[in-house]
PDB file of C-alpha atoms in Angstrom:
ATOM      1  CA  ALA N1376      45.984  36.534  23.727  1.00 79.00           C
ATOM      2  CA  GLN N1377      47.814  39.704  22.754  1.00 87.00           C
ATOM      3  CA  SER N1378      50.226  41.665  24.893  1.00 92.00           C
ATOM      4  CA  VAL N1379      52.602  44.600  24.809  1.00 94.00           C
ATOM      5  CA  ALA N1380      55.755  45.147  26.821  1.00 96.00           C
ATOM      6  CA  GLN N1381      57.436  48.483  27.355  1.00 96.00           C
ATOM      7  CA  PRO N1382      60.550  47.433  29.266  1.00 96.00           C
ATOM      8  CA  GLU N1383      61.523  50.910  30.466  1.00 96.00           C
ATOM      9  CA  ASP N1384      59.380  52.820  32.936  1.00 95.00           C
ATOM     10  CA  GLN N1385      61.406  55.959  32.268  1.00 96.00           C
ATOM     11  CA  VAL N1386      63.797  57.177  29.600  1.00 97.00           C
ATOM     12  CA  ASN N1387      65.982  60.236  30.090  1.00 97.00           C
ATOM     13  CA  VAL N1388      67.665  61.918  27.145  1.00 97.00           C
ATOM     14  CA  ALA N1389      69.448  65.203  26.619  1.00 97.00           C
ATOM     15  CA  GLU N1390      67.863  67.759  24.332  1.00 97.00           C
ATOM     16  CA  GLY N1391      69.182  67.384  20.796  1.00 97.00           C
ATOM     17  CA  ASN N1392      70.150  63.742  21.244  1.00 97.00           C
ATOM     18  CA  PRO N1393      68.338  60.894  19.510  1.00 97.00           C
ATOM     19  CA  LEU N1394      65.705  59.083  21.526  1.00 97.00           C
ATOM     20  CA  THR N1395      64.318  55.565  21.482  1.00 97.00           C
ATOM     21  CA  VAL N1396      61.345  54.238  23.402  1.00 98.00           C
ATOM     22  CA  LYS N1397      61.141  50.464  23.242  1.00 98.00           C
ATOM     23  CA  CYS N1398      58.126  48.252  22.619  1.00 98.00           C
ATOM     24  CA  THR N1399      57.758  44.537  22.013  1.00 98.00           C
ATOM     25  CA  TYR N1400      54.513  42.758  21.309  1.00 96.00           C
ATOM     26  CA  SER N1401      52.885  39.352  21.141  1.00 94.00           C
ATOM     27  CA  VAL N1402      49.903  38.606  18.925  1.00 90.00           C
ATOM     28  CA  SER N1403      48.721  35.472  17.167  1.00 87.00           C
ATOM     29  CA  GLY N1404      47.754  37.081  13.871  1.00 86.00           C
ATOM     30  CA  ASN N1405      49.055  40.056  11.952  1.00 87.00           C
ATOM     31  CA  PRO N1406      49.933  42.898  14.303  1.00 90.00           C
ATOM     32  CA  TYR N1407      48.461  46.350  14.017  1.00 90.00           C
ATOM     33  CA  LEU N1408      50.778  48.547  16.073  1.00 93.00           C
ATOM     34  CA  PHE N1409      50.302  52.036  17.461  1.00 94.00           C
ATOM     35  CA  TRP N1410      52.070  54.695  19.464  1.00 96.00           C
ATOM     36  CA  TYR N1411      50.200  57.250  21.547  1.00 96.00           C
ATOM     37  CA  VAL N1412      51.502  60.162  23.614  1.00 96.00           C
ATOM     38  CA  GLN N1413      49.974  61.612  26.765  1.00 94.00           C
ATOM     39  CA  TYR N1414      50.921  65.065  27.980  1.00 92.00           C
ATOM     40  CA  PRO N1415      50.216  65.988  31.629  1.00 87.00           C
ATOM     41  CA  ASN N1416      46.509  66.331  32.408  1.00 82.00           C
ATOM     42  CA  ARG N1417      45.565  65.470  28.843  1.00 86.00           C
ATOM     43  CA  GLY N1418      44.102  62.542  26.967  1.00 88.00           C
ATOM     44  CA  LEU N1419      46.140  60.293  24.726  1.00 91.00           C
ATOM     45  CA  GLN N1420      47.015  61.516  21.260  1.00 93.00           C
ATOM     46  CA  PHE N1421      47.725  59.283  18.296  1.00 92.00           C
ATOM     47  CA  LEU N1422      51.306  59.477  16.975  1.00 94.00           C
ATOM     48  CA  LEU N1423      51.621  56.787  14.337  1.00 93.00           C
ATOM     49  CA  LYS N1424      50.610  53.290  13.324  1.00 91.00           C
ATOM     50  CA  TYR N1425      51.832  50.278  11.406  1.00 93.00           C
ATOM     51  CA  ILE N1426      49.267  48.192   9.575  1.00 88.00           C
ATOM     52  CA  THR N1427      51.168  46.876   6.581  1.00 85.00           C
ATOM     53  CA  GLY N1428      53.799  47.965   4.083  1.00 86.00           C
ATOM     54  CA  ASP N1429      57.042  49.803   4.783  1.00 89.00           C
ATOM     55  CA  ASN N1430      58.601  48.781   8.089  1.00 92.00           C
ATOM     56  CA  LEU N1431      59.584  52.364   8.860  1.00 95.00           C
ATOM     57  CA  VAL N1432      56.566  54.439   9.761  1.00 94.00           C
ATOM     58  CA  LYS N1433      56.663  58.213  10.080  1.00 95.00           C
ATOM     59  CA  GLY N1434      54.253  60.051  12.335  1.00 93.00           C
ATOM     60  CA  SER N1435      53.490  63.318  14.037  1.00 90.00           C
ATOM     61  CA  TYR N1436      56.008  65.718  15.591  1.00 91.00           C
ATOM     62  CA  GLY N1437      58.988  64.134  13.815  1.00 95.00           C
ATOM     63  CA  PHE N1438      58.561  60.718  15.411  1.00 96.00           C
ATOM     64  CA  GLU N1439      59.039  57.476  13.560  1.00 97.00           C
ATOM     65  CA  ALA N1440      58.863  53.798  14.453  1.00 97.00           C
ATOM     66  CA  GLU N1441      60.381  50.687  12.971  1.00 96.00           C
ATOM     67  CA  PHE N1442      58.459  47.455  12.740  1.00 96.00           C
ATOM     68  CA  ASN N1443      60.690  44.401  13.156  1.00 96.00           C
ATOM     69  CA  LYS N1444      58.754  41.191  12.678  1.00 94.00           C
ATOM     70  CA  SER N1445      61.567  38.826  13.635  1.00 95.00           C
ATOM     71  CA  GLN N1446      62.174  40.631  16.913  1.00 96.00           C
ATOM     72  CA  THR N1447      58.447  41.404  17.440  1.00 96.00           C
ATOM     73  CA  SER N1448      59.381  44.985  18.172  1.00 97.00           C
ATOM     74  CA  PHE N1449      58.036  48.412  17.289  1.00 98.00           C
ATOM     75  CA  HIS N1450      60.431  50.951  18.810  1.00 98.00           C
ATOM     76  CA  LEU N1451      59.618  54.652  18.703  1.00 98.00           C
ATOM     77  CA  LYS N1452      62.427  56.954  17.602  1.00 97.00           C
ATOM     78  CA  LYS N1453      63.244  60.586  17.001  1.00 97.00           C
ATOM     79  CA  PRO N1454      66.552  61.881  15.653  1.00 96.00           C
ATOM     80  CA  SER N1455      66.719  64.966  17.871  1.00 97.00           C
ATOM     81  CA  ALA N1456      64.763  65.234  21.113  1.00 97.00           C
ATOM     82  CA  LEU N1457      63.012  68.412  22.235  1.00 97.00           C
ATOM     83  CA  VAL N1458      62.125  69.393  25.790  1.00 96.00           C
ATOM     84  CA  SER N1459      58.503  69.540  24.618  1.00 95.00           C
ATOM     85  CA  ASP N1460      58.674  65.806  23.808  1.00 96.00           C
ATOM     86  CA  SER N1461      58.647  65.079  27.551  1.00 96.00           C
ATOM     87  CA  ALA N1462      55.505  63.035  28.109  1.00 96.00           C
ATOM     88  CA  LEU N1463      54.154  59.545  28.718  1.00 96.00           C
ATOM     89  CA  TYR N1464      54.294  57.246  25.684  1.00 97.00           C
ATOM     90  CA  PHE N1465      52.118  54.192  25.139  1.00 96.00           C
ATOM     91  CA  CYS N1466      52.569  51.382  22.656  1.00 96.00           C
ATOM     92  CA  ALA N1467      49.474  49.403  21.671  1.00 94.00           C
ATOM     93  CA  VAL N1468      48.741  46.330  19.579  1.00 92.00           C
ATOM     94  CA  ARG N1469      45.710  44.808  17.937  1.00 87.00           C
ATOM     95  CA  ASP N1470      45.413  41.464  16.215  1.00 82.00           C
ATOM     96  CA  GLY N1471      44.581  42.293  12.615  1.00 75.00           C
ATOM     97  CA  GLY N1472      42.637  39.068  12.176  1.00 70.00           C
ATOM     98  CA  ALA N1473      38.992  39.108  11.260  1.00 54.00           C
ATOM     99  CA  GLY N1474      36.670  39.956  14.101  1.00 59.00           C
ATOM    100  CA  SER N1475      39.370  41.446  16.277  1.00 60.00           C
ATOM    101  CA  TYR N1476      38.601  44.806  17.793  1.00 69.00           C
ATOM    102  CA  GLN N1477      40.478  45.421  21.008  1.00 77.00           C
ATOM    103  CA  LEU N1478      43.637  47.450  21.474  1.00 85.00           C
ATOM    104  CA  THR N1479      45.979  46.257  24.215  1.00 89.00           C
ATOM    105  CA  PHE N1480      48.159  48.983  25.689  1.00 93.00           C
ATOM    106  CA  GLY N1481      51.549  48.767  27.292  1.00 94.00           C
ATOM    107  CA  LYS N1482      52.137  50.235  30.734  1.00 94.00           C
ATOM    108  CA  GLY N1483      53.692  53.376  29.355  1.00 95.00           C
ATOM    109  CA  THR N1484      57.173  54.893  29.304  1.00 96.00           C
ATOM    110  CA  LYS N1485      57.832  58.310  30.762  1.00 96.00           C
ATOM    111  CA  LEU N1486      60.181  60.286  28.548  1.00 97.00           C
ATOM    112  CA  SER N1487      62.095  63.138  30.105  1.00 97.00           C
ATOM    113  CA  VAL N1488      64.125  65.379  27.810  1.00 97.00           C
ATOM    114  CA  ILE N1489      66.705  67.321  29.771  1.00 96.00           C
ATOM    115  CA  PRO N1490      67.617  70.831  28.598  1.00 94.00           C
TER     116      PRO N1490
ATOM    117  CA  ASP W 815      35.709  72.695  21.278  1.00 59.00           C
ATOM    118  CA  ALA W 816      37.047  69.220  21.882  1.00 68.00           C
ATOM    119  CA  ASP W 817      35.840  66.442  19.586  1.00 91.00           C
ATOM    120  CA  VAL W 818      35.433  64.064  22.553  1.00 95.00           C
ATOM    121  CA  THR W 819      34.150  65.724  25.709  1.00 96.00           C
ATOM    122  CA  GLN W 820      34.039  64.152  29.132  1.00 97.00           C
ATOM    123  CA  THR W 821      32.193  65.407  32.194  1.00 96.00           C
ATOM    124  CA  PRO W 822      33.005  65.840  34.981  1.00 96.00           C
ATOM    125  CA  ARG W 823      36.748  66.325  34.640  1.00 95.00           C
ATOM    126  CA  ASN W 824      37.281  65.783  38.350  1.00 96.00           C
ATOM    127  CA  ARG W 825      35.075  64.158  40.948  1.00 96.00           C
ATOM    128  CA  ILE W 826      35.567  63.213  44.578  1.00 97.00           C
ATOM    129  CA  THR W 827      32.987  60.920  46.092  1.00 96.00           C
ATOM    130  CA  LYS W 828      32.468  58.545  48.979  1.00 96.00           C
ATOM    131  CA  THR W 829      32.318  54.785  49.112  1.00 97.00           C
ATOM    132  CA  GLY W 830      28.885  53.459  48.179  1.00 96.00           C
ATOM    133  CA  LYS W 831      27.787  56.452  46.122  1.00 96.00           C
ATOM    134  CA  ARG W 832      26.525  56.115  42.570  1.00 96.00           C
ATOM    135  CA  ILE W 833      28.622  57.984  40.016  1.00 96.00           C
ATOM    136  CA  MET W 834      28.055  58.669  36.337  1.00 97.00           C
ATOM    137  CA  LEU W 835      30.734  59.813  33.932  1.00 98.00           C
ATOM    138  CA  GLU W 836      29.491  61.178  30.645  1.00 97.00           C
ATOM    139  CA  CYS W 837      31.049  61.287  27.216  1.00 98.00           C
ATOM    140  CA  SER W 838      29.873  63.020  24.088  1.00 97.00           C
ATOM    141  CA  GLN W 839      31.542  63.208  20.694  1.00 96.00           C
ATOM    142  CA  THR W 840      31.204  65.309  17.571  1.00 94.00           C
ATOM    143  CA  LYS W 841      33.390  63.121  15.360  1.00 90.00           C
ATOM    144  CA  GLY W 842      30.476  61.107  14.002  1.00 90.00           C
ATOM    145  CA  HIS W 843      32.145  57.832  14.951  1.00 89.00           C
ATOM    146  CA  ASP W 844      30.083  54.743  15.612  1.00 88.00           C
ATOM    147  CA  ARG W 845      32.466  53.091  18.038  1.00 90.00           C
ATOM    148  CA  MET W 846      32.947  54.336  21.582  1.00 94.00           C
ATOM    149  CA  TYR W 847      35.012  53.021  24.472  1.00 95.00           C
ATOM    150  CA  TRP W 848      35.638  53.534  28.166  1.00 97.00           C
ATOM    151  CA  TYR W 849      39.151  52.951  29.502  1.00 96.00           C
ATOM    152  CA  ARG W 850      40.634  53.175  32.936  1.00 96.00           C
ATOM    153  CA  GLN W 851      44.207  54.373  33.533  1.00 94.00           C
ATOM    154  CA  ASP W 852      46.129  53.483  36.670  1.00 92.00           C
ATOM    155  CA  PRO W 853      49.792  54.407  37.241  1.00 85.00           C
ATOM    156  CA  GLY W 854      52.069  51.600  36.093  1.00 83.00           C
ATOM    157  CA  LEU W 855      49.208  49.625  34.580  1.00 86.00           C
ATOM    158  CA  GLY W 856      48.566  51.472  31.354  1.00 88.00           C
ATOM    159  CA  LEU W 857      45.032  51.620  29.978  1.00 92.00           C
ATOM    160  CA  ARG W 858      42.510  48.861  30.462  1.00 93.00           C
ATOM    161  CA  LEU W 859      39.246  48.525  28.575  1.00 93.00           C
ATOM    162  CA  ILE W 860      36.061  48.619  30.658  1.00 96.00           C
ATOM    163  CA  TYR W 861      33.270  48.600  28.052  1.00 95.00           C
ATOM    164  CA  TYR W 862      32.881  49.322  24.383  1.00 93.00           C
ATOM    165  CA  SER W 863      29.999  49.950  22.017  1.00 93.00           C
ATOM    166  CA  PHE W 864      29.980  49.542  18.250  1.00 88.00           C
ATOM    167  CA  ASP W 865      26.600  51.230  17.840  1.00 88.00           C
ATOM    168  CA  VAL W 866      23.597  52.278  19.895  1.00 90.00           C
ATOM    169  CA  LYS W 867      22.263  48.732  20.157  1.00 90.00           C
ATOM    170  CA  ASP W 868      25.624  47.065  20.773  1.00 91.00           C
ATOM    171  CA  ILE W 869      27.305  47.030  24.196  1.00 94.00           C
ATOM    172  CA  ASN W 870      30.211  44.766  25.092  1.00 92.00           C
ATOM    173  CA  LYS W 871      32.250  44.078  28.204  1.00 93.00           C
ATOM    174  CA  GLY W 872      35.958  44.741  28.199  1.00 91.00           C
ATOM    175  CA  GLU W 873      38.612  43.185  30.386  1.00 89.00           C
ATOM    176  CA  ILE W 874      37.601  44.911  33.655  1.00 94.00           C
ATOM    177  CA  SER W 875      33.825  45.458  33.522  1.00 95.00           C
ATOM    178  CA  ASP W 876      32.970  44.245  37.054  1.00 95.00           C
ATOM    179  CA  GLY W 877      31.528  47.076  39.143  1.00 95.00           C
ATOM    180  CA  TYR W 878      30.734  49.210  36.093  1.00 97.00           C
ATOM    181  CA  SER W 879      27.815  49.637  33.709  1.00 97.00           C
ATOM    182  CA  VAL W 880      27.334  51.733  30.587  1.00 97.00           C
ATOM    183  CA  SER W 881      24.591  53.292  28.542  1.00 96.00           C
ATOM    184  CA  ARG W 882      24.735  54.336  24.886  1.00 96.00           C
ATOM    185  CA  GLN W 883      22.018  56.947  24.763  1.00 91.00           C
ATOM    186  CA  ALA W 884      22.730  58.013  21.193  1.00 93.00           C
ATOM    187  CA  GLN W 885      25.442  57.643  18.606  1.00 93.00           C
ATOM    188  CA  ALA W 886      27.223  60.598  20.149  1.00 95.00           C
ATOM    189  CA  LYS W 887      26.768  59.774  23.839  1.00 96.00           C
ATOM    190  CA  PHE W 888      28.217  56.994  25.978  1.00 97.00           C
ATOM    191  CA  SER W 889      28.063  57.127  29.762  1.00 98.00           C
ATOM    192  CA  LEU W 890      29.841  55.045  32.387  1.00 98.00           C
ATOM    193  CA  SER W 891      28.248  54.339  35.781  1.00 97.00           C
ATOM    194  CA  LEU W 892      29.644  53.089  39.029  1.00 96.00           C
ATOM    195  CA  GLU W 893      26.594  51.818  40.897  1.00 91.00           C
ATOM    196  CA  SER W 894      28.322  51.692  44.269  1.00 95.00           C
ATOM    197  CA  ALA W 895      31.766  53.244  44.165  1.00 96.00           C
ATOM    198  CA  ILE W 896      34.653  51.703  46.071  1.00 96.00           C
ATOM    199  CA  PRO W 897      38.149  53.114  46.752  1.00 96.00           C
ATOM    200  CA  ASN W 898      39.940  50.830  44.266  1.00 95.00           C
ATOM    201  CA  GLN W 899      37.910  52.466  41.512  1.00 97.00           C
ATOM    202  CA  THR W 900      39.923  55.613  42.083  1.00 97.00           C
ATOM    203  CA  ALA W 901      41.518  56.202  38.701  1.00 96.00           C
ATOM    204  CA  LEU W 902      41.636  58.331  35.578  1.00 96.00           C
ATOM    205  CA  TYR W 903      38.876  57.371  33.155  1.00 97.00           C
ATOM    206  CA  PHE W 904      39.024  57.978  29.431  1.00 96.00           C
ATOM    207  CA  CYS W 905      36.358  57.878  26.789  1.00 96.00           C
ATOM    208  CA  ALA W 906      37.506  57.196  23.241  1.00 95.00           C
ATOM    209  CA  THR W 907      36.023  56.844  19.784  1.00 93.00           C
ATOM    210  CA  SER W 908      37.093  55.170  16.591  1.00 88.00           C
ATOM    211  CA  GLU W 909      35.928  55.011  13.028  1.00 79.00           C
ATOM    212  CA  ILE W 910      35.746  52.352  10.408  1.00 68.00           C
ATOM    213  CA  ALA W 911      37.796  53.118   7.328  1.00 57.00           C
ATOM    214  CA  ARG W 912      37.047  51.196   4.150  1.00 53.00           C
ATOM    215  CA  GLY W 913      35.056  48.692   6.140  1.00 53.00           C
ATOM    216  CA  GLU W 914      37.754  48.056   8.702  1.00 56.00           C
ATOM    217  CA  ASN W 915      38.497  49.448  12.091  1.00 55.00           C
ATOM    218  CA  THR W 916      42.256  50.060  11.949  1.00 66.00           C
ATOM    219  CA  GLY W 917      42.226  50.814  15.632  1.00 66.00           C
ATOM    220  CA  GLU W 918      43.142  54.491  15.817  1.00 82.00           C
ATOM    221  CA  LEU W 919      41.433  55.909  18.877  1.00 89.00           C
ATOM    222  CA  PHE W 920      40.493  59.495  19.642  1.00 91.00           C
ATOM    223  CA  PHE W 921      40.495  60.230  23.352  1.00 93.00           C
ATOM    224  CA  GLY W 922      38.748  62.679  25.605  1.00 95.00           C
ATOM    225  CA  GLU W 923      40.666  64.668  28.188  1.00 93.00           C
ATOM    226  CA  GLY W 924      39.852  62.241  30.981  1.00 94.00           C
ATOM    227  CA  SER W 925      37.777  62.215  34.154  1.00 96.00           C
ATOM    228  CA  ARG W 926      39.711  61.894  37.392  1.00 96.00           C
ATOM    229  CA  LEU W 927      37.659  60.037  39.982  1.00 97.00           C
ATOM    230  CA  THR W 928      38.604  59.747  43.647  1.00 96.00           C
ATOM    231  CA  VAL W 929      36.598  57.444  45.891  1.00 96.00           C
ATOM    232  CA  LEU W 930      37.143  58.025  49.591  1.00 95.00           C
TER     233      LEU W 930
END
């Protein structure tokens, strides 16, 4: 079975400060990892993904995430937070093994960037 | 226009009523999904379809049914709605790149369903 944990329900950060949204995962095969963002009254939007290769993945809106195999983590980061980054963030994992199809989502972390 | 369109966006209904949520997409993707979002629970997969002739149950399919009318259309039905089906429902699509589904999903704007 595969699972995702987002240990923080909410993260507050001051505008201009760096932000981190944490994610850890469990999967039996090779992990395919994703971050999605949901703005109020909107659907989820894809931010970035890790399939293979460089452990540091860069995505949309200046976000990046670091894959750490030993710690089974895929934390989302941004060097300087904007008020417009305030949203709900979801981490998701899929087992990259043959025949696997299903994404498992975390419960989400609400990011609030304070002006 | 949105690539993945859901109708209705909001619906209030009563216990026991039959409800259909519709999804259409212009992305040309073969794979379509229905998810349910509940506060504090994230997204959970209800049903998915890899093509018109392929329908599969997800982790929470009880009380739901689906129909894939065409490559671009995937509808979700609640045959007899109950209050704990009150939730935000999302349709999503995905493509296969170089023979593999890497998992990137494209979501609709959501359909908020309230069952009284």
